[in-house]
PDB file of C-alpha atoms in Angstrom:
ATOM      1  CA  SER A 247      79.922  80.205  83.046  1.00 32.00           C
ATOM      2  CA  GLN A 248      82.365  82.331  85.022  1.00 38.00           C
ATOM      3  CA  GLN A 249      84.360  84.905  83.107  1.00 52.00           C
ATOM      4  CA  GLY A 250      86.922  85.594  85.776  1.00 64.00           C
ATOM      5  CA  GLU A 251      89.470  83.051  86.761  1.00 76.00           C
ATOM      6  CA  GLU A 252      91.544  83.599  89.849  1.00 81.00           C
ATOM      7  CA  ASP A 253      94.816  82.036  90.714  1.00 83.00           C
ATOM      8  CA  PRO A 254      95.968  80.600  92.896  1.00 88.00           C
ATOM      9  CA  GLN A 255      92.866  78.751  94.064  1.00 89.00           C
ATOM     10  CA  ALA A 256      94.339  78.639  97.548  1.00 92.00           C
ATOM     11  CA  LEU A 257      97.148  80.572  99.213  1.00 94.00           C
ATOM     12  CA  SER A 258      98.618  80.061 102.669  1.00 95.00           C
ATOM     13  CA  ILE A 259     101.051  82.581 104.122  1.00 96.00           C
ATOM     14  CA  GLN A 260     102.416  83.761 107.447  1.00 97.00           C
ATOM     15  CA  GLU A 261     101.244  86.891 109.185  1.00 97.00           C
ATOM     16  CA  GLY A 262     103.206  89.915 107.992  1.00 97.00           C
ATOM     17  CA  GLU A 263     103.852  88.517 104.518  1.00 97.00           C
ATOM     18  CA  ASN A 264     102.286  89.921 101.376  1.00 97.00           C
ATOM     19  CA  ALA A 265      99.580  88.047  99.480  1.00 96.00           C
ATOM     20  CA  THR A 266      99.084  88.366  95.743  1.00 96.00           C
ATOM     21  CA  MET A 267      96.057  87.051  93.892  1.00 95.00           C
ATOM     22  CA  ASN A 268      95.488  87.208  90.161  1.00 95.00           C
ATOM     23  CA  CYS A 269      92.377  87.371  88.047  1.00 94.00           C
ATOM     24  CA  SER A 270      91.941  86.926  84.306  1.00 94.00           C
ATOM     25  CA  TYR A 271      88.869  87.689  82.242  1.00 93.00           C
ATOM     26  CA  LYS A 272      87.753  87.306  78.647  1.00 91.00           C
ATOM     27  CA  THR A 273      85.670  90.262  77.452  1.00 89.00           C
ATOM     28  CA  SER A 274      85.871  94.057  77.484  1.00 90.00           C
ATOM     29  CA  ILE A 275      84.968  95.568  80.806  1.00 91.00           C
ATOM     30  CA  ASN A 276      83.913  98.886  82.314  1.00 91.00           C
ATOM     31  CA  ASN A 277      85.506  98.100  85.629  1.00 92.00           C
ATOM     32  CA  LEU A 278      86.836  95.268  87.741  1.00 94.00           C
ATOM     33  CA  GLN A 279      86.070  94.855  91.411  1.00 94.00           C
ATOM     34  CA  TRP A 280      87.451  92.752  94.222  1.00 95.00           C
ATOM     35  CA  TYR A 281      85.243  91.340  96.966  1.00 95.00           C
ATOM     36  CA  ARG A 282      85.984  89.471 100.143  1.00 96.00           C
ATOM     37  CA  GLN A 283      83.860  86.672 101.599  1.00 94.00           C
ATOM     38  CA  ASN A 284      84.121  85.302 105.096  1.00 90.00           C
ATOM     39  CA  SER A 285      82.852  81.821 105.910  1.00 80.00           C
ATOM     40  CA  GLY A 286      80.978  81.385 102.647  1.00 67.00           C
ATOM     41  CA  ARG A 287      78.376  84.051 103.333  1.00 75.00           C
ATOM     42  CA  GLY A 288      77.968  87.728 102.450  1.00 83.00           C
ATOM     43  CA  LEU A 289      80.470  89.517 100.257  1.00 91.00           C
ATOM     44  CA  VAL A 290      82.129  92.803 101.120  1.00 92.00           C
ATOM     45  CA  HIS A 291      83.271  95.194  98.418  1.00 93.00           C
ATOM     46  CA  LEU A 292      86.982  95.964  98.713  1.00 96.00           C
ATOM     47  CA  ILE A 293      88.081  98.052  95.758  1.00 95.00           C
ATOM     48  CA  LEU A 294      87.104  98.975  92.211  1.00 94.00           C
ATOM     49  CA  ILE A 295      89.402  99.807  89.330  1.00 96.00           C
ATOM     50  CA  ARG A 296      88.057 101.296  86.106  1.00 94.00           C
ATOM     51  CA  SER A 297      89.129 100.176  82.666  1.00 94.00           C
ATOM     52  CA  ASN A 298      91.122 103.378  82.102  1.00 95.00           C
ATOM     53  CA  GLU A 299      93.073 102.972  85.352  1.00 96.00           C
ATOM     54  CA  ARG A 300      96.197 100.881  85.779  1.00 97.00           C
ATOM     55  CA  GLU A 301      96.727 100.879  89.522  1.00 97.00           C
ATOM     56  CA  LYS A 302      94.782 101.775  92.624  1.00 97.00           C
ATOM     57  CA  HIS A 303      95.515 101.733  96.340  1.00 96.00           C
ATOM     58  CA  SER A 304      93.304 101.515  99.398  1.00 95.00           C
ATOM     59  CA  GLY A 305      95.006 101.052 102.738  1.00 97.00           C
ATOM     60  CA  ARG A 306      96.926  97.773 102.579  1.00 97.00           C
ATOM     61  CA  LEU A 307      95.332  96.866  99.241  1.00 97.00           C
ATOM     62  CA  ARG A 308      96.877  97.477  95.851  1.00 98.00           C
ATOM     63  CA  VAL A 309      95.093  96.552  92.655  1.00 98.00           C
ATOM     64  CA  THR A 310      96.511  96.582  89.167  1.00 97.00           C
ATOM     65  CA  LEU A 311      94.703  96.195  85.872  1.00 97.00           C
ATOM     66  CA  ASP A 312      96.195  95.295  82.513  1.00 96.00           C
ATOM     67  CA  THR A 313      93.451  95.520  79.903  1.00 95.00           C
ATOM     68  CA  SER A 314      95.778  94.359  77.125  1.00 95.00           C
ATOM     69  CA  LYS A 315      96.292  91.086  78.973  1.00 95.00           C
ATOM     70  CA  LYS A 316      92.787  91.097  80.455  1.00 95.00           C
ATOM     71  CA  SER A 317      94.179  90.520  83.901  1.00 95.00           C
ATOM     72  CA  SER A 318      94.205  92.075  87.349  1.00 96.00           C
ATOM     73  CA  SER A 319      96.071  91.456  90.568  1.00 96.00           C
ATOM     74  CA  LEU A 320      95.211  92.142  94.180  1.00 97.00           C
ATOM     75  CA  LEU A 321      98.070  92.629  96.611  1.00 97.00           C
ATOM     76  CA  ILE A 322      97.480  92.621 100.355  1.00 97.00           C
ATOM     77  CA  THR A 323     100.514  93.912 102.206  1.00 97.00           C
ATOM     78  CA  ALA A 324     101.523  93.083 105.778  1.00 97.00           C
ATOM     79  CA  SER A 325      98.835  90.434 106.033  1.00 97.00           C
ATOM     80  CA  ARG A 326      97.006  89.684 109.280  1.00 97.00           C
ATOM     81  CA  ALA A 327      95.206  86.595 110.510  1.00 96.00           C
ATOM     82  CA  ALA A 328      91.957  88.558 110.114  1.00 95.00           C
ATOM     83  CA  ASP A 329      92.594  88.740 106.347  1.00 97.00           C
ATOM     84  CA  THR A 330      91.820  85.029 106.122  1.00 96.00           C
ATOM     85  CA  ALA A 331      88.884  84.805 103.695  1.00 96.00           C
ATOM     86  CA  SER A 332      87.967  84.079 100.097  1.00 94.00           C
ATOM     87  CA  TYR A 333      88.684  86.822  97.597  1.00 95.00           C
ATOM     88  CA  PHE A 334      86.763  87.199  94.347  1.00 94.00           C
ATOM     89  CA  CYS A 335      87.239  89.391  91.343  1.00 94.00           C
ATOM     90  CA  ALA A 336      84.132  90.543  89.513  1.00 93.00           C
ATOM     91  CA  THR A 337      83.879  92.244  86.150  1.00 92.00           C
ATOM     92  CA  ASP A 338      81.327  94.796  85.069  1.00 88.00           C
ATOM     93  CA  GLU A 339      80.873  94.531  81.319  1.00 81.00           C
ATOM     94  CA  GLY A 340      78.493  97.458  81.135  1.00 75.00           C
ATOM     95  CA  GLY A 341      75.334  95.514  81.716  1.00 68.00           C
ATOM     96  CA  SER A 342      73.469  95.028  84.902  1.00 73.00           C
ATOM     97  CA  ARG A 343      75.297  92.053  86.264  1.00 82.00           C
ATOM     98  CA  LEU A 344      78.676  91.344  87.782  1.00 89.00           C
ATOM     99  CA  THR A 345      80.522  88.274  86.576  1.00 90.00           C
ATOM    100  CA  PHE A 346      82.489  86.627  89.345  1.00 91.00           C
ATOM    101  CA  GLY A 347      85.527  84.403  89.281  1.00 90.00           C
ATOM    102  CA  GLU A 348      85.959  81.209  91.237  1.00 89.00           C
ATOM    103  CA  GLY A 349      87.849  82.903  94.048  1.00 92.00           C
ATOM    104  CA  THR A 350      91.107  82.506  95.944  1.00 94.00           C
ATOM    105  CA  GLN A 351      91.010  81.104  99.462  1.00 94.00           C
ATOM    106  CA  LEU A 352      93.595  82.992 101.516  1.00 96.00           C
ATOM    107  CA  THR A 353      94.782  81.634 104.840  1.00 96.00           C
ATOM    108  CA  VAL A 354      97.018  83.833 106.982  1.00 97.00           C
ATOM    109  CA  ASN A 355      98.697  81.873 109.748  1.00 96.00           C
ATOM    110  CA  PRO A 356      99.467  83.674 113.021  1.00 92.00           C
TER     111      PRO A 356
ATOM    112  CA  GLY B 204      71.319 102.282 108.401  1.00 53.00           C
ATOM    113  CA  ALA B 205      70.478  98.627 108.006  1.00 81.00           C
ATOM    114  CA  GLY B 206      72.176  96.570 105.345  1.00 93.00           C
ATOM    115  CA  VAL B 207      70.691  93.949 103.059  1.00 96.00           C
ATOM    116  CA  SER B 208      68.920  91.233 105.006  1.00 96.00           C
ATOM    117  CA  GLN B 209      67.889  87.778 103.874  1.00 97.00           C
ATOM    118  CA  SER B 210      65.685  85.143 105.396  1.00 97.00           C
ATOM    119  CA  PRO B 211      65.825  82.413 106.333  1.00 97.00           C
ATOM    120  CA  SER B 212      69.552  82.153 106.959  1.00 95.00           C
ATOM    121  CA  ASN B 213      69.365  78.390 106.540  1.00 96.00           C
ATOM    122  CA  LYS B 214      66.743  76.229 104.877  1.00 97.00           C
ATOM    123  CA  VAL B 215      66.661  72.459 104.716  1.00 98.00           C
ATOM    124  CA  THR B 216      64.017  70.949 102.503  1.00 97.00           C
ATOM    125  CA  GLU B 217      63.133  67.671 100.872  1.00 97.00           C
ATOM    126  CA  LYS B 218      63.513  67.054  97.184  1.00 97.00           C
ATOM    127  CA  GLY B 219      60.355  68.033  95.337  1.00 97.00           C
ATOM    128  CA  LYS B 220      59.221  70.704  97.784  1.00 98.00           C
ATOM    129  CA  ASP B 221      58.910  74.398  96.932  1.00 98.00           C
ATOM    130  CA  VAL B 222      60.940  77.022  98.784  1.00 98.00           C
ATOM    131  CA  GLU B 223      60.762  80.798  99.053  1.00 98.00           C
ATOM    132  CA  LEU B 224      63.780  82.915  99.857  1.00 98.00           C
ATOM    133  CA  ARG B 225      63.368  86.518 100.909  1.00 98.00           C
ATOM    134  CA  CYS B 226      65.569  89.563 100.424  1.00 98.00           C
ATOM    135  CA  ASP B 227      65.137  92.995 101.994  1.00 97.00           C
ATOM    136  CA  PRO B 228      67.392  95.479 100.222  1.00 97.00           C
ATOM    137  CA  ILE B 229      68.837  98.674 101.603  1.00 96.00           C
ATOM    138  CA  SER B 230      66.089 101.272 101.761  1.00 94.00           C
ATOM    139  CA  GLY B 231      66.030 103.437  98.649  1.00 92.00           C
ATOM    140  CA  HIS B 232      68.064 101.052  96.507  1.00 94.00           C
ATOM    141  CA  THR B 233      66.240 100.607  93.233  1.00 93.00           C
ATOM    142  CA  ALA B 234      68.390  97.774  91.887  1.00 93.00           C
ATOM    143  CA  LEU B 235      68.296  94.291  93.388  1.00 95.00           C
ATOM    144  CA  TYR B 236      70.252  91.205  92.329  1.00 94.00           C
ATOM    145  CA  TRP B 237      70.097  87.498  93.056  1.00 96.00           C
ATOM    146  CA  TYR B 238      73.134  85.216  92.792  1.00 95.00           C
ATOM    147  CA  ARG B 239      73.728  81.561  93.521  1.00 96.00           C
ATOM    148  CA  GLN B 240      76.959  80.188  94.941  1.00 94.00           C
ATOM    149  CA  ARG B 241      77.607  76.485  94.956  1.00 93.00           C
ATOM    150  CA  LEU B 242      80.077  75.080  97.460  1.00 89.00           C
ATOM    151  CA  GLY B 243      83.622  76.188  96.731  1.00 84.00           C
ATOM    152  CA  GLN B 244      82.654  78.149  93.640  1.00 86.00           C
ATOM    153  CA  GLY B 245      82.111  81.723  92.554  1.00 87.00           C
ATOM    154  CA  LEU B 246      78.798  83.501  92.240  1.00 91.00           C
ATOM    155  CA  GLU B 247      76.407  82.825  89.374  1.00 92.00           C
ATOM    156  CA  PHE B 248      74.085  85.651  88.369  1.00 92.00           C
ATOM    157  CA  LEU B 249      70.425  84.670  88.439  1.00 95.00           C
ATOM    158  CA  ILE B 250      68.273  87.767  87.939  1.00 94.00           C
ATOM    159  CA  TYR B 251      68.150  91.483  88.650  1.00 93.00           C
ATOM    160  CA  PHE B 252      65.373  93.980  89.264  1.00 94.00           C
ATOM    161  CA  GLN B 253      65.208  97.632  88.343  1.00 92.00           C
ATOM    162  CA  GLY B 254      62.367  98.816  90.509  1.00 92.00           C
ATOM    163  CA  ASN B 255      59.795  96.033  90.321  1.00 93.00           C
ATOM    164  CA  SER B 256      60.730  94.967  86.803  1.00 93.00           C
ATOM    165  CA  ALA B 257      63.139  92.184  85.892  1.00 92.00           C
ATOM    166  CA  PRO B 258      64.690  93.111  82.525  1.00 88.00           C
ATOM    167  CA  ASP B 259      67.184  90.246  82.581  1.00 84.00           C
ATOM    168  CA  LYS B 260      66.036  86.794  83.600  1.00 86.00           C
ATOM    169  CA  SER B 261      68.585  84.978  81.495  1.00 85.00           C
ATOM    170  CA  GLY B 262      70.512  83.662  84.480  1.00 91.00           C
ATOM    171  CA  LEU B 263      67.640  81.667  85.921  1.00 95.00           C
ATOM    172  CA  PRO B 264      68.753  78.040  85.517  1.00 93.00           C
ATOM    173  CA  SER B 265      65.330  76.570  84.754  1.00 94.00           C
ATOM    174  CA  ASP B 266      61.624  77.346  84.736  1.00 94.00           C
ATOM    175  CA  ARG B 267      61.481  76.048  88.294  1.00 97.00           C
ATOM    176  CA  PHE B 268      63.084  79.313  89.374  1.00 98.00           C
ATOM    177  CA  SER B 269      61.121  82.548  89.558  1.00 97.00           C
ATOM    178  CA  ALA B 270      61.458  85.846  91.377  1.00 97.00           C
ATOM    179  CA  GLU B 271      59.361  88.868  92.065  1.00 97.00           C
ATOM    180  CA  ARG B 272      59.766  92.220  93.716  1.00 97.00           C
ATOM    181  CA  THR B 273      57.078  94.430  95.146  1.00 93.00           C
ATOM    182  CA  GLY B 274      56.974  98.025  96.294  1.00 91.00           C
ATOM    183  CA  GLU B 275      60.491  98.487  94.948  1.00 89.00           C
ATOM    184  CA  SER B 276      61.546  96.789  98.127  1.00 94.00           C
ATOM    185  CA  VAL B 277      61.381  93.169  99.217  1.00 97.00           C
ATOM    186  CA  SER B 278      62.085  90.420  96.706  1.00 98.00           C
ATOM    187  CA  THR B 279      61.245  86.732  96.818  1.00 98.00           C
ATOM    188  CA  LEU B 280      63.091  84.005  94.944  1.00 98.00           C
ATOM    189  CA  THR B 281      60.970  80.891  94.562  1.00 98.00           C
ATOM    190  CA  ILE B 282      62.297  77.485  93.627  1.00 98.00           C
ATOM    191  CA  GLN B 283      59.645  74.931  92.750  1.00 98.00           C
ATOM    192  CA  ARG B 284      60.087  71.159  92.935  1.00 98.00           C
ATOM    193  CA  THR B 285      63.549  71.518  94.433  1.00 98.00           C
ATOM    194  CA  GLN B 286      66.319  69.200  93.297  1.00 97.00           C
ATOM    195  CA  GLN B 287      69.528  68.267  95.085  1.00 96.00           C
ATOM    196  CA  GLU B 288      71.546  70.343  92.621  1.00 96.00           C
ATOM    197  CA  ASP B 289      69.699  73.426  93.877  1.00 97.00           C
ATOM    198  CA  SER B 290      71.645  73.157  97.127  1.00 97.00           C
ATOM    199  CA  ALA B 291      73.722  76.324  97.393  1.00 96.00           C
ATOM    200  CA  VAL B 292      73.964  79.681  99.112  1.00 96.00           C
ATOM    201  CA  TYR B 293      71.612  82.198  97.526  1.00 97.00           C
ATOM    202  CA  LEU B 294      72.914  85.739  97.831  1.00 96.00           C
ATOM    203  CA  CYS B 295      70.997  88.931  97.328  1.00 96.00           C
ATOM    204  CA  ALA B 296      72.563  92.319  96.670  1.00 95.00           C
ATOM    205  CA  SER B 297      71.238  95.811  96.142  1.00 94.00           C
ATOM    206  CA  SER B 298      72.599  99.046  94.751  1.00 92.00           C
ATOM    207  CA  PRO B 299      71.285 102.605  94.522  1.00 91.00           C
ATOM    208  CA  HIS B 300      70.667 102.105  90.800  1.00 83.00           C
ATOM    209  CA  VAL B 301      71.529  99.597  88.108  1.00 79.00           C
ATOM    210  CA  ASN B 302      74.710 101.307  86.953  1.00 77.00           C
ATOM    211  CA  ALA B 303      76.059 101.933  90.435  1.00 79.00           C
ATOM    212  CA  ASP B 304      79.622 100.796  90.974  1.00 80.00           C
ATOM    213  CA  THR B 305      79.091  98.814  94.126  1.00 87.00           C
ATOM    214  CA  GLN B 306      76.640  96.105  95.056  1.00 91.00           C
ATOM    215  CA  TYR B 307      75.902  95.566  98.729  1.00 93.00           C
ATOM    216  CA  PHE B 308      75.416  91.942  99.628  1.00 94.00           C
ATOM    217  CA  GLY B 309      73.242  90.273 102.215  1.00 95.00           C
ATOM    218  CA  PRO B 310      74.459  87.339 104.323  1.00 94.00           C
ATOM    219  CA  GLY B 311      72.802  84.779 102.069  1.00 95.00           C
ATOM    220  CA  THR B 312      70.448  81.864 102.549  1.00 97.00           C
ATOM    221  CA  ARG B 313      72.035  78.429 102.685  1.00 96.00           C
ATOM    222  CA  LEU B 314      69.651  75.995 100.996  1.00 98.00           C
ATOM    223  CA  THR B 315      70.096  72.270 101.471  1.00 98.00           C
ATOM    224  CA  VAL B 316      67.910  69.914  99.480  1.00 97.00           C
ATOM    225  CA  LEU B 317      67.886  66.384 100.854  1.00 96.00           C
TER     226      LEU B 317
END
């Protein structure tokens, strides 16, 4: 079963707007990662936040982590049509595997 | 350098047939992972390799699924007696070692069982 749960399941915004996606998880983690997937194929790693970090930035991406609430958010600022994709959070619980959520489908309309 | 490659990119098979899916990891990556992604869903972990050994096979959904890795390089995921519920995209990823932060994913193999 999936540990992570993202919401919303789908998000549609206009170019230039900000997009926020949320992820919740159930167990203790070493880190939480966000991945992007275009057209249902390979995933691309976007950003990683460790359990002792609260916020991290990378370009137009901002990730927050609240370990007390077991939740994370991914903010994409000044969105572009090219940001249209599915976004997944994945938790590393210290083992060998990543546990992925169900994903948020983001559509950015030109 | 080259990324993770998978073949075939698409596979259509009939129920009951066996299929083999191949993954070529990034050169030098000792850890290799297989995931399954059903339509509209997240990724399910299947199995991982550290070198040629598979310490964790707990994600394999049934005994029809098996995987091997040779030469600390290419890996093959085999599904025997395929069923319609096996239809999914099978994704392979590799990382420099098991505890590495980032996994690098291949483009996946889309399997359709008729």
